[in-house]
PDB file as gemmi writes it, atoms N, CA and C in Angstrom:
CRYST1    1.000    1.000    1.000  90.00  90.00  90.00 P 1                      
ATOM      1  N   MET A   1      33.536  27.660 -14.421  1.00  0.00           N  
ATOM      2  CA  MET A   1      33.386  26.570 -13.491  1.00  0.00           C  
ATOM      3  C   MET A   1      32.946  25.321 -14.264  1.00  0.00           C  
ATOM      4  N   PRO A   2      33.614  24.191 -14.086  1.00  0.00           N  
ATOM      5  CA  PRO A   2      33.234  22.975 -14.803  1.00  0.00           C  
ATOM      6  C   PRO A   2      31.906  22.421 -14.285  1.00  0.00           C  
ATOM      7  N   TYR A   3      31.235  21.668 -15.163  1.00  0.00           N  
ATOM      8  CA  TYR A   3      29.973  21.045 -14.775  1.00  0.00           C  
ATOM      9  C   TYR A   3      30.227  20.016 -13.688  1.00  0.00           C  
ATOM     10  N   ARG A   4      29.355  20.005 -12.694  1.00  0.00           N  
ATOM     11  CA  ARG A   4      29.441  19.034 -11.606  1.00  0.00           C  
ATOM     12  C   ARG A   4      28.039  18.481 -11.370  1.00  0.00           C  
ATOM     13  N   LYS A   5      27.898  17.174 -11.402  1.00  0.00           N  
ATOM     14  CA  LYS A   5      26.613  16.541 -11.126  1.00  0.00           C  
ATOM     15  C   LYS A   5      26.406  16.552  -9.613  1.00  0.00           C  
ATOM     16  N   PRO A   6      25.386  17.278  -9.116  1.00  0.00           N  
ATOM     17  CA  PRO A   6      25.269  17.481  -7.671  1.00  0.00           C  
ATOM     18  C   PRO A   6      24.721  16.294  -6.895  1.00  0.00           C  
ATOM     19  N   TYR A   7      24.052  15.352  -7.545  1.00  0.00           N  
ATOM     20  CA  TYR A   7      23.438  14.238  -6.846  1.00  0.00           C  
ATOM     21  C   TYR A   7      23.650  12.958  -7.637  1.00  0.00           C  
ATOM     22  N   ALA A   8      23.791  11.853  -6.914  1.00  0.00           N  
ATOM     23  CA  ALA A   8      23.991  10.555  -7.563  1.00  0.00           C  
ATOM     24  C   ALA A   8      22.700  10.102  -8.245  1.00  0.00           C  
ATOM     25  N   ASP A   9      22.829   9.408  -9.375  1.00  0.00           N  
ATOM     26  CA  ASP A   9      21.670   8.837 -10.048  1.00  0.00           C  
ATOM     27  C   ASP A   9      21.010   7.803  -9.150  1.00  0.00           C  
ATOM     28  N   GLN A  10      19.694   7.697  -9.271  1.00  0.00           N  
ATOM     29  CA  GLN A  10      18.922   6.696  -8.526  1.00  0.00           C  
ATOM     30  C   GLN A  10      18.102   5.889  -9.519  1.00  0.00           C  
ATOM     31  N   GLN A  11      18.189   4.572  -9.427  1.00  0.00           N  
ATOM     32  CA  GLN A  11      17.439   3.682 -10.307  1.00  0.00           C  
ATOM     33  C   GLN A  11      16.305   3.055  -9.509  1.00  0.00           C  
ATOM     34  N   PHE A  12      15.086   3.106 -10.053  1.00  0.00           N  
ATOM     35  CA  PHE A  12      13.897   2.510  -9.448  1.00  0.00           C  
ATOM     36  C   PHE A  12      13.222   1.655 -10.519  1.00  0.00           C  
ATOM     37  N   GLY A  13      13.579   0.382 -10.572  1.00  0.00           N  
ATOM     38  CA  GLY A  13      13.064  -0.477 -11.635  1.00  0.00           C  
ATOM     39  C   GLY A  13      13.535   0.053 -12.980  1.00  0.00           C  
ATOM     40  N   GLU A  14      12.580   0.377 -13.869  1.00  0.00           N  
ATOM     41  CA  GLU A  14      12.924   0.896 -15.189  1.00  0.00           C  
ATOM     42  C   GLU A  14      13.004   2.426 -15.214  1.00  0.00           C  
ATOM     43  N   TYR A  15      12.875   3.057 -14.064  1.00  0.00           N  
ATOM     44  CA  TYR A  15      12.946   4.517 -13.971  1.00  0.00           C  
ATOM     45  C   TYR A  15      14.316   4.954 -13.466  1.00  0.00           C  
ATOM     46  N   LEU A  16      14.820   6.022 -14.036  1.00  0.00           N  
ATOM     47  CA  LEU A  16      16.077   6.617 -13.602  1.00  0.00           C  
ATOM     48  C   LEU A  16      15.808   8.059 -13.199  1.00  0.00           C  
ATOM     49  N   LEU A  17      16.178   8.422 -11.991  1.00  0.00           N  
ATOM     50  CA  LEU A  17      16.123   9.804 -11.516  1.00  0.00           C  
ATOM     51  C   LEU A  17      17.551  10.325 -11.516  1.00  0.00           C  
ATOM     52  N   THR A  18      17.772  11.425 -12.214  1.00  0.00           N  
ATOM     53  CA  THR A  18      19.127  11.946 -12.344  1.00  0.00           C  
ATOM     54  C   THR A  18      19.151  13.470 -12.313  1.00  0.00           C  
ATOM     55  N   ALA A  19      20.260  14.002 -11.861  1.00  0.00           N  
ATOM     56  CA  ALA A  19      20.516  15.441 -11.917  1.00  0.00           C  
ATOM     57  C   ALA A  19      21.594  15.738 -12.956  1.00  0.00           C  
ATOM     58  N   ASP A  20      21.882  14.768 -13.811  1.00  0.00           N  
ATOM     59  CA  ASP A  20      22.923  14.896 -14.829  1.00  0.00           C  
ATOM     60  C   ASP A  20      22.389  15.707 -16.018  1.00  0.00           C  
ATOM     61  N   LYS A  21      22.804  16.954 -16.116  1.00  0.00           N  
ATOM     62  CA  LYS A  21      22.328  17.846 -17.177  1.00  0.00           C  
ATOM     63  C   LYS A  21      22.806  17.433 -18.568  1.00  0.00           C  
ATOM     64  N   THR A  22      23.851  16.624 -18.637  1.00  0.00           N  
ATOM     65  CA  THR A  22      24.340  16.197 -19.948  1.00  0.00           C  
ATOM     66  C   THR A  22      23.348  15.257 -20.640  1.00  0.00           C  
ATOM     67  N   LYS A  23      22.417  14.682 -19.894  1.00  0.00           N  
ATOM     68  CA  LYS A  23      21.421  13.770 -20.468  1.00  0.00           C  
ATOM     69  C   LYS A  23      20.179  14.503 -20.962  1.00  0.00           C  
ATOM     70  N   LEU A  24      20.056  15.792 -20.680  1.00  0.00           N  
ATOM     71  CA  LEU A  24      18.852  16.545 -21.035  1.00  0.00           C  
ATOM     72  C   LEU A  24      18.718  16.727 -22.538  1.00  0.00           C  
ATOM     73  N   ASP A  25      17.503  16.647 -23.004  1.00  0.00           N  
ATOM     74  CA  ASP A  25      17.165  16.997 -24.378  1.00  0.00           C  
ATOM     75  C   ASP A  25      16.618  18.423 -24.324  1.00  0.00           C  
ATOM     76  N   LEU A  26      17.484  19.409 -24.523  1.00  0.00           N  
ATOM     77  CA  LEU A  26      17.101  20.814 -24.375  1.00  0.00           C  
ATOM     78  C   LEU A  26      16.023  21.235 -25.366  1.00  0.00           C  
ATOM     79  N   ASN A  27      16.065  20.722 -26.586  1.00  0.00           N  
ATOM     80  CA  ASN A  27      15.022  21.061 -27.560  1.00  0.00           C  
ATOM     81  C   ASN A  27      13.657  20.566 -27.097  1.00  0.00           C  
ATOM     82  N   TYR A  28      13.599  19.341 -26.598  1.00  0.00           N  
ATOM     83  CA  TYR A  28      12.353  18.781 -26.079  1.00  0.00           C  
ATOM     84  C   TYR A  28      11.835  19.622 -24.919  1.00  0.00           C  
ATOM     85  N   LEU A  29      12.718  19.948 -23.982  1.00  0.00           N  
ATOM     86  CA  LEU A  29      12.303  20.748 -22.829  1.00  0.00           C  
ATOM     87  C   LEU A  29      11.848  22.137 -23.241  1.00  0.00           C  
ATOM     88  N   TYR A  30      12.591  22.763 -24.133  1.00  0.00           N  
ATOM     89  CA  TYR A  30      12.209  24.111 -24.580  1.00  0.00           C  
ATOM     90  C   TYR A  30      10.823  24.086 -25.225  1.00  0.00           C  
ATOM     91  N   ASN A  31      10.591  23.132 -26.119  1.00  0.00           N  
ATOM     92  CA  ASN A  31       9.303  23.064 -26.790  1.00  0.00           C  
ATOM     93  C   ASN A  31       8.162  22.768 -25.831  1.00  0.00           C  
ATOM     94  N   LEU A  32       8.430  22.010 -24.801  1.00  0.00           N  
ATOM     95  CA  LEU A  32       7.401  21.682 -23.828  1.00  0.00           C  
ATOM     96  C   LEU A  32       7.136  22.842 -22.863  1.00  0.00           C  
ATOM     97  N   LEU A  33       8.197  23.515 -22.430  1.00  0.00           N  
ATOM     98  CA  LEU A  33       8.064  24.517 -21.369  1.00  0.00           C  
ATOM     99  C   LEU A  33       7.976  25.959 -21.853  1.00  0.00           C  
ATOM    100  N   CYS A  34       8.536  26.256 -23.003  1.00  0.00           N  
ATOM    101  CA  CYS A  34       8.726  27.664 -23.371  1.00  0.00           C  
ATOM    102  C   CYS A  34       8.038  28.121 -24.640  1.00  0.00           C  
ATOM    103  N   VAL A  35       7.558  27.212 -25.454  1.00  0.00           N  
ATOM    104  CA  VAL A  35       6.844  27.645 -26.652  1.00  0.00           C  
ATOM    105  C   VAL A  35       5.589  28.372 -26.185  1.00  0.00           C  
ATOM    106  N   PRO A  36       5.316  29.525 -26.768  1.00  0.00           N  
ATOM    107  CA  PRO A  36       4.189  30.329 -26.269  1.00  0.00           C  
ATOM    108  C   PRO A  36       2.882  29.539 -26.162  1.00  0.00           C  
ATOM    109  N   SER A  37       2.281  29.676 -25.010  1.00  0.00           N  
ATOM    110  CA  SER A  37       0.988  29.066 -24.723  1.00  0.00           C  
ATOM    111  C   SER A  37       0.327  29.941 -23.668  1.00  0.00           C  
ATOM    112  N   ARG A  38      -0.775  29.505 -23.164  1.00  0.00           N  
ATOM    113  CA  ARG A  38      -1.417  30.311 -22.119  1.00  0.00           C  
ATOM    114  C   ARG A  38      -0.638  30.265 -20.807  1.00  0.00           C  
ATOM    115  N   TYR A  39       0.336  29.335 -20.693  1.00  0.00           N  
ATOM    116  CA  TYR A  39       1.135  29.225 -19.480  1.00  0.00           C  
ATOM    117  C   TYR A  39       2.536  29.824 -19.614  1.00  0.00           C  
ATOM    118  N   SER A  40       2.930  30.221 -20.820  1.00  0.00           N  
ATOM    119  CA  SER A  40       4.292  30.658 -21.067  1.00  0.00           C  
ATOM    120  C   SER A  40       4.303  31.990 -21.800  1.00  0.00           C  
ATOM    121  N   SER A  41       5.328  32.774 -21.518  1.00  0.00           N  
ATOM    122  CA  SER A  41       5.459  34.074 -22.174  1.00  0.00           C  
ATOM    123  C   SER A  41       6.300  33.997 -23.450  1.00  0.00           C  
ATOM    124  N   GLY A  42       6.816  32.823 -23.788  1.00  0.00           N  
ATOM    125  CA  GLY A  42       7.595  32.686 -25.013  1.00  0.00           C  
ATOM    126  C   GLY A  42       9.050  33.081 -24.847  1.00  0.00           C  
ATOM    127  N   LEU A  43       9.750  32.433 -23.947  1.00  0.00           N  
ATOM    128  CA  LEU A  43      11.168  32.686 -23.715  1.00  0.00           C  
ATOM    129  C   LEU A  43      11.961  32.453 -25.001  1.00  0.00           C  
ATOM    130  N   PRO A  44      12.866  33.361 -25.372  1.00  0.00           N  
ATOM    131  CA  PRO A  44      13.685  33.134 -26.576  1.00  0.00           C  
ATOM    132  C   PRO A  44      14.547  31.871 -26.424  1.00  0.00           C  
ATOM    133  N   PRO A  45      14.655  31.063 -27.483  1.00  0.00           N  
ATOM    134  CA  PRO A  45      15.388  29.792 -27.384  1.00  0.00           C  
ATOM    135  C   PRO A  45      16.845  29.945 -26.983  1.00  0.00           C  
ATOM    136  N   GLU A  46      17.480  31.040 -27.352  1.00  0.00           N  
ATOM    137  CA  GLU A  46      18.901  31.208 -27.000  1.00  0.00           C  
ATOM    138  C   GLU A  46      19.118  31.424 -25.500  1.00  0.00           C  
ATOM    139  N   ARG A  47      18.080  31.774 -24.749  1.00  0.00           N  
ATOM    140  CA  ARG A  47      18.211  31.978 -23.298  1.00  0.00           C  
ATOM    141  C   ARG A  47      17.967  30.710 -22.497  1.00  0.00           C  
ATOM    142  N   PHE A  48      17.287  29.733 -23.093  1.00  0.00           N  
ATOM    143  CA  PHE A  48      16.915  28.535 -22.336  1.00  0.00           C  
ATOM    144  C   PHE A  48      18.115  27.747 -21.799  1.00  0.00           C  
ATOM    145  N   PRO A  49      19.183  27.512 -22.573  1.00  0.00           N  
ATOM    146  CA  PRO A  49      20.335  26.785 -22.014  1.00  0.00           C  
ATOM    147  C   PRO A  49      20.955  27.484 -20.791  1.00  0.00           C  
ATOM    148  N   LEU A  50      20.950  28.794 -20.771  1.00  0.00           N  
ATOM    149  CA  LEU A  50      21.484  29.532 -19.627  1.00  0.00           C  
ATOM    150  C   LEU A  50      20.630  29.314 -18.383  1.00  0.00           C  
ATOM    151  N   ILE A  51      19.325  29.274 -18.567  1.00  0.00           N  
ATOM    152  CA  ILE A  51      18.420  29.026 -17.439  1.00  0.00           C  
ATOM    153  C   ILE A  51      18.669  27.636 -16.863  1.00  0.00           C  
ATOM    154  N   VAL A  52      18.826  26.653 -17.730  1.00  0.00           N  
ATOM    155  CA  VAL A  52      19.105  25.292 -17.271  1.00  0.00           C  
ATOM    156  C   VAL A  52      20.469  25.231 -16.587  1.00  0.00           C  
ATOM    157  N   LYS A  53      21.460  25.869 -17.170  1.00  0.00           N  
ATOM    158  CA  LYS A  53      22.812  25.858 -16.608  1.00  0.00           C  
ATOM    159  C   LYS A  53      22.833  26.414 -15.183  1.00  0.00           C  
ATOM    160  N   ASN A  54      22.034  27.431 -14.919  1.00  0.00           N  
ATOM    161  CA  ASN A  54      22.054  28.098 -13.623  1.00  0.00           C  
ATOM    162  C   ASN A  54      21.004  27.573 -12.651  1.00  0.00           C  
ATOM    163  N   SER A  55      20.476  26.388 -12.915  1.00  0.00           N  
ATOM    164  CA  SER A  55      19.504  25.746 -12.031  1.00  0.00           C  
ATOM    165  C   SER A  55      20.000  24.344 -11.680  1.00  0.00           C  
ATOM    166  N   VAL A  56      19.485  23.806 -10.591  1.00  0.00           N  
ATOM    167  CA  VAL A  56      19.687  22.395 -10.273  1.00  0.00           C  
ATOM    168  C   VAL A  56      18.516  21.670 -10.922  1.00  0.00           C  
ATOM    169  N   CYS A  57      18.814  20.777 -11.849  1.00  0.00           N  
ATOM    170  CA  CYS A  57      17.766  20.117 -12.627  1.00  0.00           C  
ATOM    171  C   CYS A  57      17.671  18.642 -12.250  1.00  0.00           C  
ATOM    172  N   PHE A  58      16.447  18.153 -12.229  1.00  0.00           N  
ATOM    173  CA  PHE A  58      16.184  16.739 -11.976  1.00  0.00           C  
ATOM    174  C   PHE A  58      15.339  16.204 -13.118  1.00  0.00           C  
ATOM    175  N   CYS A  59      15.718  15.045 -13.635  1.00  0.00           N  
ATOM    176  CA  CYS A  59      14.982  14.419 -14.727  1.00  0.00           C  
ATOM    177  C   CYS A  59      14.639  12.993 -14.353  1.00  0.00           C  
ATOM    178  N   VAL A  60      13.510  12.549 -14.888  1.00  0.00           N  
ATOM    179  CA  VAL A  60      13.105  11.154 -14.766  1.00  0.00           C  
ATOM    180  C   VAL A  60      13.066  10.569 -16.169  1.00  0.00           C  
ATOM    181  N   TYR A  61      13.689   9.408 -16.323  1.00  0.00           N  
ATOM    182  CA  TYR A  61      13.699   8.684 -17.584  1.00  0.00           C  
ATOM    183  C   TYR A  61      13.058   7.321 -17.358  1.00  0.00           C  
ATOM    184  N   TYR A  62      12.236   6.904 -18.309  1.00  0.00           N  
ATOM    185  CA  TYR A  62      11.631   5.583 -18.287  1.00  0.00           C  
ATOM    186  C   TYR A  62      12.074   4.865 -19.550  1.00  0.00           C  
ATOM    187  N   GLN A  63      12.769   3.781 -19.374  1.00  0.00           N  
ATOM    188  CA  GLN A  63      13.321   3.010 -20.493  1.00  0.00           C  
ATOM    189  C   GLN A  63      14.109   3.912 -21.437  1.00  0.00           C  
ATOM    190  N   GLY A  64      14.862   4.848 -20.881  1.00  0.00           N  
ATOM    191  CA  GLY A  64      15.725   5.730 -21.650  1.00  0.00           C  
ATOM    192  C   GLY A  64      15.057   6.965 -22.212  1.00  0.00           C  
ATOM    193  N   LYS A  65      13.745   7.094 -22.067  1.00  0.00           N  
ATOM    194  CA  LYS A  65      13.024   8.252 -22.591  1.00  0.00           C  
ATOM    195  C   LYS A  65      12.702   9.228 -21.449  1.00  0.00           C  
ATOM    196  N   GLN A  66      12.958  10.504 -21.678  1.00  0.00           N  
ATOM    197  CA  GLN A  66      12.693  11.517 -20.664  1.00  0.00           C  
ATOM    198  C   GLN A  66      11.187  11.650 -20.460  1.00  0.00           C  
ATOM    199  N   VAL A  67      10.720  11.433 -19.221  1.00  0.00           N  
ATOM    200  CA  VAL A  67       9.295  11.504 -18.911  1.00  0.00           C  
ATOM    201  C   VAL A  67       8.982  12.491 -17.790  1.00  0.00           C  
ATOM    202  N   GLY A  68      10.005  13.077 -17.185  1.00  0.00           N  
ATOM    203  CA  GLY A  68       9.777  14.038 -16.115  1.00  0.00           C  
ATOM    204  C   GLY A  68      10.925  15.011 -15.994  1.00  0.00           C  
ATOM    205  N   PHE A  69      10.631  16.185 -15.445  1.00  0.00           N  
ATOM    206  CA  PHE A  69      11.646  17.230 -15.299  1.00  0.00           C  
ATOM    207  C   PHE A  69      11.198  18.211 -14.221  1.00  0.00           C  
ATOM    208  N   SER A  70      12.148  18.738 -13.508  1.00  0.00           N  
ATOM    209  CA  SER A  70      11.928  19.884 -12.623  1.00  0.00           C  
ATOM    210  C   SER A  70      13.268  20.582 -12.453  1.00  0.00           C  
ATOM    211  N   ARG A  71      13.184  21.851 -12.072  1.00  0.00           N  
ATOM    212  CA  ARG A  71      14.428  22.568 -11.785  1.00  0.00           C  
ATOM    213  C   ARG A  71      14.249  23.371 -10.516  1.00  0.00           C  
ATOM    214  N   VAL A  72      15.350  23.561  -9.816  1.00  0.00           N  
ATOM    215  CA  VAL A  72      15.358  24.291  -8.558  1.00  0.00           C  
ATOM    216  C   VAL A  72      16.303  25.477  -8.705  1.00  0.00           C  
ATOM    217  N   ILE A  73      15.801  26.637  -8.335  1.00  0.00           N  
ATOM    218  CA  ILE A  73      16.629  27.841  -8.261  1.00  0.00           C  
ATOM    219  C   ILE A  73      17.005  27.999  -6.793  1.00  0.00           C  
ATOM    220  N   THR A  74      18.298  28.100  -6.505  1.00  0.00           N  
ATOM    221  CA  THR A  74      18.738  28.111  -5.116  1.00  0.00           C  
ATOM    222  C   THR A  74      20.011  28.925  -4.916  1.00  0.00           C  
ATOM    223  N   ASP A  75      20.218  29.361  -3.684  1.00  0.00           N  
ATOM    224  CA  ASP A  75      21.480  29.977  -3.307  1.00  0.00           C  
ATOM    225  C   ASP A  75      22.380  28.967  -2.593  1.00  0.00           C  
ATOM    226  N   PHE A  76      21.931  27.699  -2.508  1.00  0.00           N  
ATOM    227  CA  PHE A  76      22.651  26.587  -1.878  1.00  0.00           C  
ATOM    228  C   PHE A  76      22.892  26.808  -0.395  1.00  0.00           C  
ATOM    229  N   SER A  77      22.126  27.711   0.210  1.00  0.00           N  
ATOM    230  CA  SER A  77      22.285  27.975   1.627  1.00  0.00           C  
ATOM    231  C   SER A  77      20.945  28.020   2.346  1.00  0.00           C  
ATOM    232  N   GLU A  78      20.086  28.966   1.953  1.00  0.00           N  
ATOM    233  CA  GLU A  78      18.830  29.153   2.677  1.00  0.00           C  
ATOM    234  C   GLU A  78      17.601  29.229   1.782  1.00  0.00           C  
ATOM    235  N   PHE A  79      17.780  29.360   0.502  1.00  0.00           N  
ATOM    236  CA  PHE A  79      16.655  29.590  -0.389  1.00  0.00           C  
ATOM    237  C   PHE A  79      16.622  28.537  -1.489  1.00  0.00           C  
ATOM    238  N   ALA A  80      15.426  28.044  -1.797  1.00  0.00           N  
ATOM    239  CA  ALA A  80      15.223  27.175  -2.952  1.00  0.00           C  
ATOM    240  C   ALA A  80      13.788  27.352  -3.437  1.00  0.00           C  
ATOM    241  N   SER A  81      13.620  27.375  -4.748  1.00  0.00           N  
ATOM    242  CA  SER A  81      12.307  27.518  -5.351  1.00  0.00           C  
ATOM    243  C   SER A  81      12.178  26.496  -6.481  1.00  0.00           C  
ATOM    244  N   LEU A  82      11.104  25.711  -6.451  1.00  0.00           N  
ATOM    245  CA  LEU A  82      10.876  24.654  -7.434  1.00  0.00           C  
ATOM    246  C   LEU A  82      10.115  25.221  -8.628  1.00  0.00           C  
ATOM    247  N   TRP A  83      10.592  24.931  -9.851  1.00  0.00           N  
ATOM    248  CA  TRP A  83      10.023  25.474 -11.085  1.00  0.00           C  
ATOM    249  C   TRP A  83       9.886  24.386 -12.138  1.00  0.00           C  
ATOM    250  N   ASP A  84       9.049  24.635 -13.118  1.00  0.00           N  
ATOM    251  CA  ASP A  84       8.959  23.852 -14.366  1.00  0.00           C  
ATOM    252  C   ASP A  84       8.840  22.361 -14.127  1.00  0.00           C  
ATOM    253  N   VAL A  85       7.895  21.952 -13.315  1.00  0.00           N  
ATOM    254  CA  VAL A  85       7.713  20.540 -12.993  1.00  0.00           C  
ATOM    255  C   VAL A  85       6.765  19.911 -14.014  1.00  0.00           C  
ATOM    256  N   PHE A  86       7.170  18.793 -14.574  1.00  0.00           N  
ATOM    257  CA  PHE A  86       6.253  17.992 -15.378  1.00  0.00           C  
ATOM    258  C   PHE A  86       6.615  16.522 -15.222  1.00  0.00           C  
ATOM    259  N   TYR A  87       5.645  15.674 -15.429  1.00  0.00           N  
ATOM    260  CA  TYR A  87       5.866  14.214 -15.425  1.00  0.00           C  
ATOM    261  C   TYR A  87       4.839  13.562 -16.302  1.00  0.00           C  
TER     262      TYR A  87                                                      
END                                                                             
């Protein structure tokens, strides 16, 4: 299935809210969310792109720099769960 951006970008002054996964810095996100810490179990790096691919992701950029992220796991019908929120 080809990539499809599910929501239109929204601009708020110098902030951009987007669901465009092509803009994600996966290395930055992996290091922030998955490197072992007291909050993380240490997800292997090769699995992280698959997790992002199978989620609806939202990012916030300020002056072109990623400053926020969240992802939603959903069946697109009745269930949605919000995960990995940071700003």
